[in-house]
Tab-separated table of C-alpha atoms in Angstrom:
chain	number	residue	atom	x	y	z
A	1	MET	CA	-14.519	-19.679	-31.343
A	2	ARG	CA	-15.811	-20.634	-34.800
A	3	ILE	CA	-17.413	-23.999	-35.450
A	4	GLN	CA	-14.599	-26.006	-37.022
A	5	ASP	CA	-16.444	-29.197	-37.898
A	6	LEU	CA	-20.022	-28.813	-39.123
A	7	HIS	CA	-20.842	-32.320	-37.904
A	8	GLU	CA	-20.967	-30.808	-34.406
A	9	LEU	CA	-24.206	-29.048	-35.302
A	10	PRO	CA	-27.339	-31.138	-34.705
A	11	LYS	CA	-29.216	-32.125	-37.845
A	12	LEU	CA	-32.241	-29.946	-38.549
A	13	ARG	CA	-34.634	-32.807	-37.833
A	14	ASP	CA	-33.163	-33.345	-34.338
A	15	GLY	CA	-33.281	-29.686	-33.367
A	16	LEU	CA	-35.723	-27.131	-32.039
A	17	SER	CA	-37.963	-25.253	-34.473
A	18	TYR	CA	-38.132	-21.611	-33.378
A	19	LEU	CA	-37.956	-19.192	-30.491
A	20	TYR	CA	-39.814	-15.857	-30.444
A	21	LEU	CA	-38.409	-13.074	-28.243
A	22	GLU	CA	-39.536	-9.518	-27.573
A	23	HIS	CA	-38.463	-6.614	-25.328
A	24	GLY	CA	-34.924	-7.503	-24.385
A	25	ARG	CA	-31.343	-7.583	-25.527
A	26	ILE	CA	-29.567	-10.507	-27.175
A	27	ASP	CA	-25.856	-10.593	-26.435
A	28	ARG	CA	-22.948	-13.006	-26.198
A	29	ARG	CA	-21.141	-13.704	-22.940
A	30	ALA	CA	-18.612	-16.423	-22.123
A	31	ARG	CA	-19.393	-18.036	-25.512
A	32	ALA	CA	-23.090	-18.318	-24.664
A	33	VAL	CA	-25.800	-16.404	-26.508
A	34	GLU	CA	-28.181	-14.923	-23.955
A	35	PHE	CA	-31.431	-12.943	-23.872
A	36	ILE	CA	-31.397	-10.272	-21.177
A	37	ASN	CA	-34.319	-8.372	-19.622
A	38	GLN	CA	-35.410	-7.311	-16.117
A	39	GLU	CA	-36.233	-10.915	-15.189
A	40	GLY	CA	-32.656	-12.060	-15.723
A	41	ARG	CA	-30.590	-13.846	-18.372
A	42	VAL	CA	-31.973	-16.652	-20.519
A	43	LEU	CA	-29.440	-18.822	-22.338
A	44	ILE	CA	-30.449	-19.644	-25.912
A	45	PRO	CA	-29.592	-23.095	-27.357
A	46	VAL	CA	-28.506	-21.657	-30.722
A	47	ALA	CA	-26.743	-24.714	-32.138
A	48	SER	CA	-29.954	-26.758	-32.132
A	49	LEU	CA	-32.297	-23.863	-32.961
A	50	ALA	CA	-33.535	-23.442	-36.554
A	51	VAL	CA	-35.085	-19.955	-36.361
A	52	LEU	CA	-34.764	-17.091	-33.902
A	53	MET	CA	-37.667	-14.637	-34.265
A	54	LEU	CA	-37.029	-11.153	-32.899
A	55	GLY	CA	-40.145	-9.144	-32.097
A	56	PRO	CA	-40.635	-5.500	-31.071
A	57	GLY	CA	-38.286	-4.032	-28.477
A	58	THR	CA	-35.341	-6.335	-29.134
A	59	SER	CA	-31.765	-5.365	-29.860
A	60	ILE	CA	-28.971	-7.728	-30.787
A	61	THR	CA	-25.204	-7.354	-30.730
A	62	HIS	CA	-22.626	-7.983	-33.418
A	63	GLU	CA	-21.099	-10.873	-31.433
A	64	ALA	CA	-24.474	-12.554	-30.997
A	65	ILE	CA	-25.323	-12.348	-34.714
A	66	LYS	CA	-21.900	-13.762	-35.605
A	67	THR	CA	-22.454	-16.742	-33.335
A	68	LEU	CA	-25.996	-17.316	-34.647
A	69	ALA	CA	-24.797	-17.256	-38.265
A	70	ASP	CA	-21.912	-19.577	-37.438
A	71	ASN	CA	-24.297	-22.059	-35.816
A	72	GLY	CA	-26.678	-22.102	-38.776
A	73	CYS	CA	-29.522	-20.337	-36.967
A	74	LEU	CA	-31.759	-18.154	-39.149
A	75	VAL	CA	-32.744	-14.778	-37.665
A	76	ASN	CA	-36.071	-13.111	-38.505
A	77	TRP	CA	-36.893	-9.595	-37.421
A	78	CYS	CA	-40.658	-9.494	-37.035
A	79	GLY	CA	-42.517	-6.191	-36.835
A	80	GLU	CA	-45.586	-6.871	-34.708
A	81	GLU	CA	-45.671	-10.577	-35.534
A	82	GLY	CA	-45.190	-10.171	-39.301
A	83	VAL	CA	-41.767	-10.965	-40.690
A	84	ARG	CA	-39.941	-7.903	-41.996
A	85	PHE	CA	-36.342	-8.877	-42.418
A	86	TYR	CA	-34.221	-11.980	-42.545
A	87	ALA	CA	-30.615	-12.661	-41.764
A	88	GLN	CA	-29.220	-16.021	-42.734
A	89	GLY	CA	-25.884	-17.630	-42.099
A	90	VAL	CA	-24.202	-19.888	-44.597
A	91	GLY	CA	-26.237	-22.909	-43.576
A	92	GLU	CA	-24.994	-26.145	-42.133
A	93	THR	CA	-23.248	-27.600	-45.129
A	94	ARG	CA	-20.453	-26.488	-47.417
A	95	LYS	CA	-21.426	-28.999	-50.101
A	96	GLY	CA	-22.683	-27.284	-53.222
A	97	TYR	CA	-24.344	-30.070	-55.176
A	98	ARG	CA	-27.911	-29.255	-54.104
A	99	LEU	CA	-27.520	-25.630	-55.165
A	100	ILE	CA	-26.044	-26.714	-58.514
A	101	ARG	CA	-28.955	-29.082	-59.074
A	102	GLN	CA	-31.505	-26.420	-58.126
A	103	ALA	CA	-29.915	-23.939	-60.549
A	104	GLU	CA	-29.857	-26.557	-63.344
A	105	LEU	CA	-33.541	-27.372	-62.933
A	106	VAL	CA	-34.670	-23.774	-62.656
A	107	SER	CA	-32.756	-22.707	-65.767
A	108	ASP	CA	-34.199	-25.351	-68.085
A	109	PRO	CA	-37.898	-24.576	-68.835
A	110	ALA	CA	-38.848	-28.203	-69.561
A	111	ARG	CA	-37.291	-29.550	-66.373
A	112	ARG	CA	-38.611	-26.609	-64.378
A	113	LEU	CA	-42.127	-27.436	-65.549
A	114	GLU	CA	-41.655	-31.028	-64.316
A	115	VAL	CA	-40.739	-29.740	-60.861
A	116	VAL	CA	-43.682	-27.322	-60.863
A	117	ARG	CA	-46.053	-30.173	-61.750
A	118	ARG	CA	-44.588	-32.321	-58.984
A	119	MET	CA	-45.012	-29.443	-56.531
A	120	TYR	CA	-48.692	-29.065	-57.438
A	121	GLN	CA	-49.213	-32.833	-57.450
A	122	PHE	CA	-47.801	-32.923	-53.911
A	123	ARG	CA	-50.808	-30.913	-52.693
A	124	PHE	CA	-53.604	-32.787	-54.484
A	125	GLU	CA	-55.164	-36.000	-53.260
A	126	GLU	CA	-56.006	-37.116	-56.796
A	127	GLU	CA	-53.617	-37.781	-59.670
A	128	LEU	CA	-53.279	-34.750	-61.972
A	129	ASP	CA	-53.949	-35.557	-65.630
A	130	PRO	CA	-50.695	-35.059	-67.608
A	131	ALA	CA	-52.745	-33.368	-70.344
A	132	LEU	CA	-53.607	-30.433	-68.064
A	133	THR	CA	-51.898	-27.164	-68.916
A	134	LEU	CA	-50.145	-25.161	-66.256
A	135	GLN	CA	-52.895	-22.551	-66.551
A	136	GLN	CA	-55.543	-25.170	-65.777
A	137	ILE	CA	-53.532	-26.489	-62.808
A	138	ARG	CA	-53.194	-22.962	-61.433
A	139	GLY	CA	-56.975	-22.587	-61.646
A	140	MET	CA	-57.504	-25.890	-59.814
A	141	GLU	CA	-55.009	-24.838	-57.159
A	142	GLY	CA	-56.817	-21.539	-56.609
A	143	ALA	CA	-60.086	-23.377	-56.143
A	144	ARG	CA	-58.436	-25.884	-53.793
A	145	VAL	CA	-57.076	-23.114	-51.541
A	146	ARG	CA	-60.458	-21.347	-51.470
A	147	ARG	CA	-62.110	-24.650	-50.525
A	148	ALA	CA	-59.584	-25.187	-47.708
A	149	TYR	CA	-60.383	-21.795	-46.167
A	150	ALA	CA	-64.148	-22.247	-46.573
A	151	GLU	CA	-64.033	-25.723	-45.065
A	152	ALA	CA	-61.958	-24.616	-42.063
A	153	SER	CA	-64.304	-21.655	-41.567
A	154	ARG	CA	-67.360	-23.929	-41.585
A	155	ARG	CA	-65.792	-26.609	-39.412
A	156	TYR	CA	-64.692	-24.259	-36.635
A	157	GLY	CA	-67.458	-21.693	-37.024
A	158	VAL	CA	-65.144	-18.758	-37.687
A	159	PHE	CA	-66.482	-16.034	-39.976
A	160	TRP	CA	-64.253	-15.810	-43.062
A	161	MET	CA	-64.178	-12.739	-45.281
A	162	GLY	CA	-61.005	-13.657	-47.140
A	163	ARG	CA	-57.339	-13.038	-46.568
A	164	ALA	CA	-56.968	-9.346	-45.650
A	165	TYR	CA	-54.351	-7.497	-43.679
A	166	ASP	CA	-52.774	-4.084	-43.673
A	167	ARG	CA	-49.017	-4.472	-43.478
A	168	GLY	CA	-48.697	-1.191	-41.631
A	169	ARG	CA	-51.399	-1.874	-39.040
A	170	TRP	CA	-51.170	-5.322	-37.511
A	171	TYR	CA	-54.023	-4.948	-35.034
A	172	ALA	CA	-56.394	-3.587	-37.673
A	173	ALA	CA	-56.725	-7.121	-39.049
A	174	ASP	CA	-59.351	-9.514	-37.648
A	175	PRO	CA	-58.142	-12.278	-35.281
A	176	ILE	CA	-58.286	-15.042	-37.906
A	177	ASN	CA	-56.090	-13.064	-40.301
A	178	ARG	CA	-53.618	-12.313	-37.481
A	179	ALA	CA	-53.592	-15.996	-36.513
A	180	LEU	CA	-52.897	-16.992	-40.127
A	181	SER	CA	-50.099	-14.410	-40.408
A	182	ALA	CA	-48.459	-15.595	-37.172
A	183	ALA	CA	-48.698	-19.275	-38.172
A	184	ASN	CA	-47.331	-18.567	-41.652
A	185	ALA	CA	-44.448	-16.551	-40.185
A	186	CYS	CA	-43.419	-19.689	-38.239
A	187	LEU	CA	-43.905	-21.974	-41.245
A	188	ASN	CA	-42.039	-19.675	-43.661
A	189	GLY	CA	-39.220	-19.248	-41.166
A	190	LEU	CA	-38.811	-23.006	-40.815
A	191	CYS	CA	-38.936	-23.587	-44.581
A	192	HIS	CA	-36.358	-20.842	-45.070
A	193	ALA	CA	-34.110	-22.333	-42.377
A	194	ALA	CA	-34.409	-25.795	-43.933
A	195	ILE	CA	-33.580	-24.462	-47.403
A	196	VAL	CA	-30.483	-22.617	-46.176
A	197	SER	CA	-29.420	-25.457	-43.907
A	198	ALA	CA	-29.344	-27.966	-46.771
A	199	GLY	CA	-27.476	-25.601	-49.068
A	200	TYR	CA	-30.300	-24.592	-51.443
A	201	SER	CA	-30.868	-20.993	-52.484
A	202	PRO	CA	-34.022	-19.312	-51.146
A	203	GLY	CA	-34.132	-17.129	-54.265
A	204	LEU	CA	-34.381	-19.792	-56.999
A	205	GLY	CA	-38.096	-20.586	-56.957
A	206	PHE	CA	-39.962	-22.840	-59.397
A	207	ILE	CA	-43.606	-21.788	-59.056
A	208	HIS	CA	-42.821	-18.388	-57.539
A	209	THR	CA	-40.297	-16.257	-59.331
A	210	GLY	CA	-38.469	-12.991	-59.173
A	211	LYS	CA	-38.025	-12.515	-55.425
A	212	MET	CA	-35.182	-13.361	-53.069
A	213	LEU	CA	-37.439	-15.739	-51.132
A	214	SER	CA	-39.303	-17.333	-54.067
A	215	PHE	CA	-38.207	-20.856	-53.157
A	216	VAL	CA	-39.310	-20.311	-49.534
A	217	TYR	CA	-42.836	-19.484	-50.764
A	218	ASP	CA	-42.778	-22.575	-53.016
A	219	VAL	CA	-41.928	-24.864	-50.120
A	220	ALA	CA	-44.197	-23.227	-47.513
A	221	ASP	CA	-47.163	-23.553	-49.905
A	222	LEU	CA	-46.738	-27.327	-49.849
A	223	TYR	CA	-47.868	-27.420	-46.208
A	224	LYS	CA	-50.087	-24.381	-45.673
A	225	THR	CA	-53.548	-25.784	-46.264
A	226	ARG	CA	-52.749	-29.005	-44.432
A	227	LEU	CA	-51.084	-27.476	-41.368
A	228	THR	CA	-51.350	-23.765	-40.659
A	229	VAL	CA	-54.813	-23.018	-42.089
A	230	PRO	CA	-56.787	-25.505	-39.925
A	231	LEU	CA	-54.657	-24.624	-36.887
A	232	ALA	CA	-55.280	-20.882	-37.218
A	233	PHE	CA	-59.048	-21.394	-37.526
A	234	ARG	CA	-59.147	-23.841	-34.588
A	235	LEU	CA	-57.336	-21.448	-32.234
A	236	THR	CA	-59.345	-18.423	-33.326
A	237	ALA	CA	-62.534	-20.386	-32.647
A	238	GLU	CA	-61.309	-21.188	-29.114
A	239	SER	CA	-60.724	-17.518	-28.307
A	240	PRO	CA	-59.848	-14.293	-30.150
A	241	MET	CA	-57.529	-13.260	-27.297
A	242	GLN	CA	-53.731	-13.369	-27.761
A	243	VAL	CA	-54.063	-15.446	-30.919
A	244	GLU	CA	-50.449	-14.846	-32.003
A	245	THR	CA	-48.723	-16.322	-28.975
A	246	ARG	CA	-51.208	-19.214	-28.738
A	247	VAL	CA	-50.738	-19.940	-32.444
A	248	ARG	CA	-46.949	-20.088	-32.072
A	249	HIS	CA	-47.291	-22.455	-29.118
A	250	ALA	CA	-49.685	-24.702	-31.028
A	251	CYS	CA	-47.513	-24.608	-34.171
A	252	ARG	CA	-44.578	-25.937	-32.159
A	253	ASP	CA	-46.595	-28.975	-31.052
A	254	LEU	CA	-48.125	-29.514	-34.490
A	255	PHE	CA	-44.803	-29.289	-36.344
A	256	HIS	CA	-43.298	-31.745	-33.856
A	257	ARG	CA	-46.211	-34.165	-34.207
A	258	GLU	CA	-46.034	-33.953	-38.009
A	259	ARG	CA	-42.226	-34.299	-37.922
A	260	LEU	CA	-42.072	-31.259	-40.181
A	261	LEU	CA	-38.393	-30.482	-39.564
A	262	GLY	CA	-37.465	-33.966	-40.715
A	263	ARG	CA	-39.873	-33.975	-43.648
A	264	ILE	CA	-39.151	-30.631	-45.325
A	265	LEU	CA	-35.732	-31.639	-46.624
A	266	ASP	CA	-36.837	-35.111	-47.696
A	267	ASP	CA	-39.783	-33.569	-49.547
A	268	ILE	CA	-37.593	-30.997	-51.313
A	269	ASP	CA	-35.079	-33.673	-52.339
A	270	GLN	CA	-37.990	-35.746	-53.662
A	271	LEU	CA	-39.484	-32.836	-55.626
A	272	LEU	CA	-36.123	-31.960	-57.169
A	273	ASN	CA	-35.390	-35.635	-57.786
A	274	LEU	CA	-32.343	-35.383	-55.591
A	275	THR	CA	-32.761	-38.531	-53.581
A	276	ARG	CA	-29.710	-39.783	-55.445
A	277	PRO	CA	-26.714	-37.465	-55.812
A	278	MET	CA	-26.186	-36.210	-59.342
A	279	THR	CA	-22.952	-37.844	-60.314
A	280	ARG	CA	-20.519	-40.328	-58.949
A	281	GLY	CA	-18.357	-37.357	-58.086
A	282	GLN	CA	-20.860	-36.033	-55.579
A	283	ALA	CA	-21.870	-39.441	-54.302
A	284	ASP	CA	-18.498	-40.287	-52.855
A	285	LEU	CA	-16.730	-37.008	-52.389
A	286	THR	CA	-13.189	-37.939	-51.581
A	287	VAL	CA	-13.036	-34.953	-49.239
A	288	ASP	CA	-15.753	-34.245	-46.700
A	289	VAL	CA	-15.861	-30.450	-46.801
A	290	ASP	CA	-18.227	-30.413	-43.821
A	291	ALA	CA	-15.542	-31.954	-41.626
A	292	ASP	CA	-13.113	-29.231	-42.673
A	293	PRO	CA	-14.640	-26.290	-44.589
A	294	ALA	CA	-11.152	-24.997	-45.378
A	295	LEU	CA	-10.334	-27.925	-47.684
A	296	PRO	CA	-10.001	-26.955	-51.356
A	297	GLY	CA	-13.019	-27.770	-53.534
A	298	GLU	CA	-12.847	-29.650	-56.821
A	299	LEU	CA	-12.535	-28.142	-60.309
A	300	TRP	CA	-15.056	-28.661	-63.100
A	301	ALA	CA	-13.653	-30.958	-65.771
A	302	PRO	CA	-16.295	-32.023	-68.318
A	303	GLU	CA	-13.794	-34.349	-70.026
A	304	GLU	CA	-13.505	-36.498	-66.897
A	305	GLU	CA	-15.914	-39.345	-66.179
A	306	ASP	CA	-17.277	-37.716	-63.023
A	307	ASP	CA	-16.949	-34.122	-64.295
A	308	THR	CA	-14.365	-33.084	-61.699
A	309	VAL	CA	-10.656	-33.067	-60.950
A	310	ALA	CA	-9.123	-32.455	-57.540
A	311	GLY	CA	-8.668	-28.829	-56.487
A	312	GLY	CA	-5.697	-27.430	-54.607
A	313	VAL	CA	-3.406	-29.022	-57.183
A	314	ASN	CA	-1.178	-27.177	-59.646
A	315	TYR	CA	-1.872	-28.598	-63.119
A	316	GLY	CA	1.015	-26.629	-64.676
A	317	GLY	CA	3.218	-29.701	-64.955
A	318	ASP	CA	6.959	-29.726	-64.373
A	319	ASP	CA	8.568	-26.549	-65.637
A	320	SER	CA	12.095	-27.222	-64.411
B	1	MET	CA	-35.474	-41.405	-18.031
B	2	VAL	CA	-35.801	-39.273	-14.909
B	3	VAL	CA	-33.171	-36.921	-13.498
B	4	MET	CA	-33.542	-35.264	-10.102
B	5	ILE	CA	-31.236	-32.703	-8.521
B	6	LEU	CA	-31.550	-31.974	-4.808
B	7	GLU	CA	-29.743	-29.093	-3.104
B	8	ARG	CA	-29.457	-28.590	0.661
B	9	VAL	CA	-32.017	-31.260	1.586
B	10	PRO	CA	-31.929	-33.581	4.632
B	11	ALA	CA	-29.555	-36.547	4.219
B	12	SER	CA	-32.419	-38.936	4.977
B	13	LEU	CA	-34.327	-37.693	1.899
B	14	ARG	CA	-31.350	-38.338	-0.360
B	15	GLY	CA	-30.868	-41.729	1.237
B	16	GLU	CA	-34.479	-42.627	0.631
B	17	LEU	CA	-34.416	-41.434	-2.981
B	18	SER	CA	-31.431	-43.709	-3.665
B	19	ARG	CA	-33.778	-46.685	-3.301
B	20	TRP	CA	-35.393	-45.707	-6.628
B	21	LEU	CA	-32.660	-43.838	-8.482
B	22	ILE	CA	-28.863	-44.002	-8.576
B	23	GLU	CA	-26.822	-41.069	-7.259
B	24	PRO	CA	-23.702	-40.720	-9.469
B	25	HIS	CA	-22.893	-37.299	-7.988
B	26	PRO	CA	-23.931	-35.889	-4.573
B	27	GLY	CA	-27.523	-34.672	-4.948
B	28	VAL	CA	-27.888	-35.840	-8.582
B	29	PHE	CA	-30.189	-38.825	-9.191
B	30	ILE	CA	-30.833	-40.719	-12.438
B	31	GLY	CA	-33.169	-43.577	-13.205
B	32	HIS	CA	-36.270	-44.729	-15.011
B	33	VAL	CA	-39.636	-44.963	-13.256
B	34	SER	CA	-43.269	-44.768	-14.345
B	35	GLY	CA	-45.126	-41.464	-14.512
B	36	MET	CA	-47.043	-42.201	-11.360
B	37	VAL	CA	-43.941	-43.104	-9.354
B	38	ARG	CA	-42.208	-40.007	-10.733
B	39	ASP	CA	-45.022	-37.804	-9.395
B	40	ARG	CA	-44.947	-39.562	-6.020
B	41	LEU	CA	-41.179	-39.022	-5.703
B	42	TRP	CA	-41.676	-35.370	-6.661
B	43	GLU	CA	-44.342	-34.892	-3.970
B	44	LYS	CA	-42.220	-36.705	-1.407
B	45	CYS	CA	-39.246	-34.401	-2.103
B	46	CYS	CA	-41.440	-31.280	-2.023
B	47	ARG	CA	-42.801	-32.319	1.381
B	48	ARG	CA	-39.473	-33.165	2.993
B	49	ARG	CA	-37.045	-30.718	1.350
B	50	ASP	CA	-36.722	-28.495	4.444
B	51	THR	CA	-35.287	-25.295	2.868
B	52	GLY	CA	-33.598	-26.921	-0.108
B	53	GLY	CA	-34.254	-26.772	-3.841
B	54	ILE	CA	-35.461	-29.578	-6.104
B	55	LEU	CA	-35.326	-30.047	-9.861
B	56	GLN	CA	-36.927	-32.905	-11.777
B	57	ALA	CA	-36.535	-33.562	-15.519
B	58	TRP	CA	-37.973	-36.469	-17.500
B	59	SER	CA	-38.299	-37.548	-21.141
B	60	THR	CA	-41.541	-36.675	-22.911
B	61	ASN	CA	-42.751	-36.695	-26.495
B	62	ASN	CA	-42.602	-32.966	-27.190
B	63	GLU	CA	-40.243	-30.940	-29.357
B	64	GLN	CA	-37.553	-30.724	-26.683
B	65	ARG	CA	-38.017	-34.409	-25.764
B	66	PHE	CA	-38.079	-33.545	-22.041
B	67	THR	CA	-39.928	-31.520	-19.402
B	68	ILE	CA	-38.493	-29.838	-16.316
B	69	ARG	CA	-40.020	-28.614	-13.069
B	70	THR	CA	-38.381	-26.956	-10.081
B	71	TYR	CA	-39.451	-26.243	-6.520
B	72	GLY	CA	-37.952	-24.298	-3.641
B	73	ASP	CA	-34.991	-22.023	-3.650
B	74	THR	CA	-33.012	-22.146	-6.886
B	75	ARG	CA	-31.278	-19.158	-8.476
B	76	ARG	CA	-32.395	-20.373	-11.869
B	77	ALA	CA	-35.996	-20.451	-13.005
B	78	ILE	CA	-37.544	-22.454	-15.828
B	79	VAL	CA	-39.291	-20.098	-18.243
B	80	ASP	CA	-41.751	-21.227	-20.913
B	81	PHE	CA	-41.310	-19.578	-24.328
B	82	GLU	CA	-44.435	-20.680	-26.211
B	83	GLY	CA	-43.745	-24.329	-25.517
B	84	LEU	CA	-39.956	-24.174	-25.253
B	85	GLN	CA	-38.571	-24.505	-21.728
B	86	LEU	CA	-35.455	-22.398	-21.187
B	87	VAL	CA	-33.467	-21.444	-18.124
B	88	CYS	CA	-33.505	-17.918	-16.710
B	89	VAL	CA	-30.661	-16.910	-14.415
B	90	LYS	CA	-32.070	-14.317	-12.054
B	91	PRO	CA	-29.988	-11.196	-11.459
B	92	VAL	CA	-27.887	-11.201	-8.279
B	93	GLN	CA	-29.519	-9.074	-5.591
B	94	ASN	CA	-26.880	-6.461	-4.818
B	95	SER	CA	-26.801	-5.759	-1.096
B	96	ARG	CA	-25.090	-2.395	-1.505
B	97	LYS	CA	-26.180	0.446	0.736
C-alpha cells in the first residue's frame, strides 16, 4: 500500500533521528517493516524515522526497501561504523521550488558566492569583513577548525594527533578518530535525510563541489565543531571502550536537546534566502501536490505574471 | 501522561489503581500523576501482580517523548537501540516433539 497523501508522514522535526542495526534481517510482513534476529522480531517505526543505518551482518529485502523509500526514510549501509553507501527515496515532498532555487543559486557565480559567505558566517561568532576574499575566509575557517579540535583535546584531556583513519581498517584508528567518524556518520545521515526530505538535491553543493553528496557536506559542516567534535572528545575521555555505540546514544540526546531536526531545514532555508517562496506562483500553489502526487504540475510560462500556467490542460485551442 | 496496562492481575489491584487513573478498557489505565506517585504505583503493581504482566509508559523529554518499562510475563520485550526504545516480539516456543 503506497502512501497516497504525503501529509500522513510526520514532519522531520517531529520524528526520530536514526536507528542503527547490525546482524539481522530487515523484512516486511503484514505491512510492517521488521528487524529479525534470534531474539525475535522488532518492529521499526519507519514513517517517523529519518535515517536507518545498516551495519555489518544485515540483509534487507526488496519489499522493505520499497516501504522505506515510500515513507521518506533514508537508508545508509555502514561498513564497520563508516558510511559506505546511501539509498534515498524521493523525500517527503513533491514540490520542486526548493530544488529550482538551489539550482539557480548554484549556477550563478555571484549568487553562489553570497551563499558561501553566509555559510561561513554561520560558523563564526564575529562578523566577517565583506572585504575578505574567499581565499582569506578559507584560511580563517581552517584555523577555526584546528582551534576547535585543540580546545576539545585540552578540555577533555584526550591526546590529539589530528584526523587520521584508514578507510579499510576501522579498528586501526585511535578511539577519538573512531568516535568522530561515528558521530559524523550520524550527523551526515541526518543532514542528508533533511536535504532529501525538503526536496533539495544532495549533489548541488555551494562550498563543496563535484560530488553527489556535496550539499550534505556543506550542511554537516555548519554543525560539526559545535556538536559532534566536543561530544566525541567528551565520550572518549570517559572511556575508550565501545566508543561508537556510546557516541550514537549520546548524539541522539544531543540532537534532541539542540532541536537539530527542526533547525536544519530552517537554517538551510535561511542560508539560501528561501524563507519566502520565490514567486507568487509557488506561494499559493493552487494545487497541493503533496496531498495528491498524481496531480499534473504547472508549465513554465515566462510571459505570465507568476511564470506559470496550469498543467494538464490542452492549449491547442478549438480545432473543430 | 501515564499509561499502564495490566494483564492477568488480581481484580483488587485493578480496582485500587482506578482510584488514580481511569480505565477506558479492561486492564488499560490512563492518567496524569507526578513522578513520585508514578513510581509508587509501579512498585505497588509489581508487588501485587500475582503472575500477571505490567507495562507502564509516561511522557518524558527525550527524542521519543516517552519511556516504557515492563515487568512480569509479557510476550513482548522493550529493547533499547542506543536510546531508542522499540518492541521485540519474542519467537513462539514451538512445543513440537
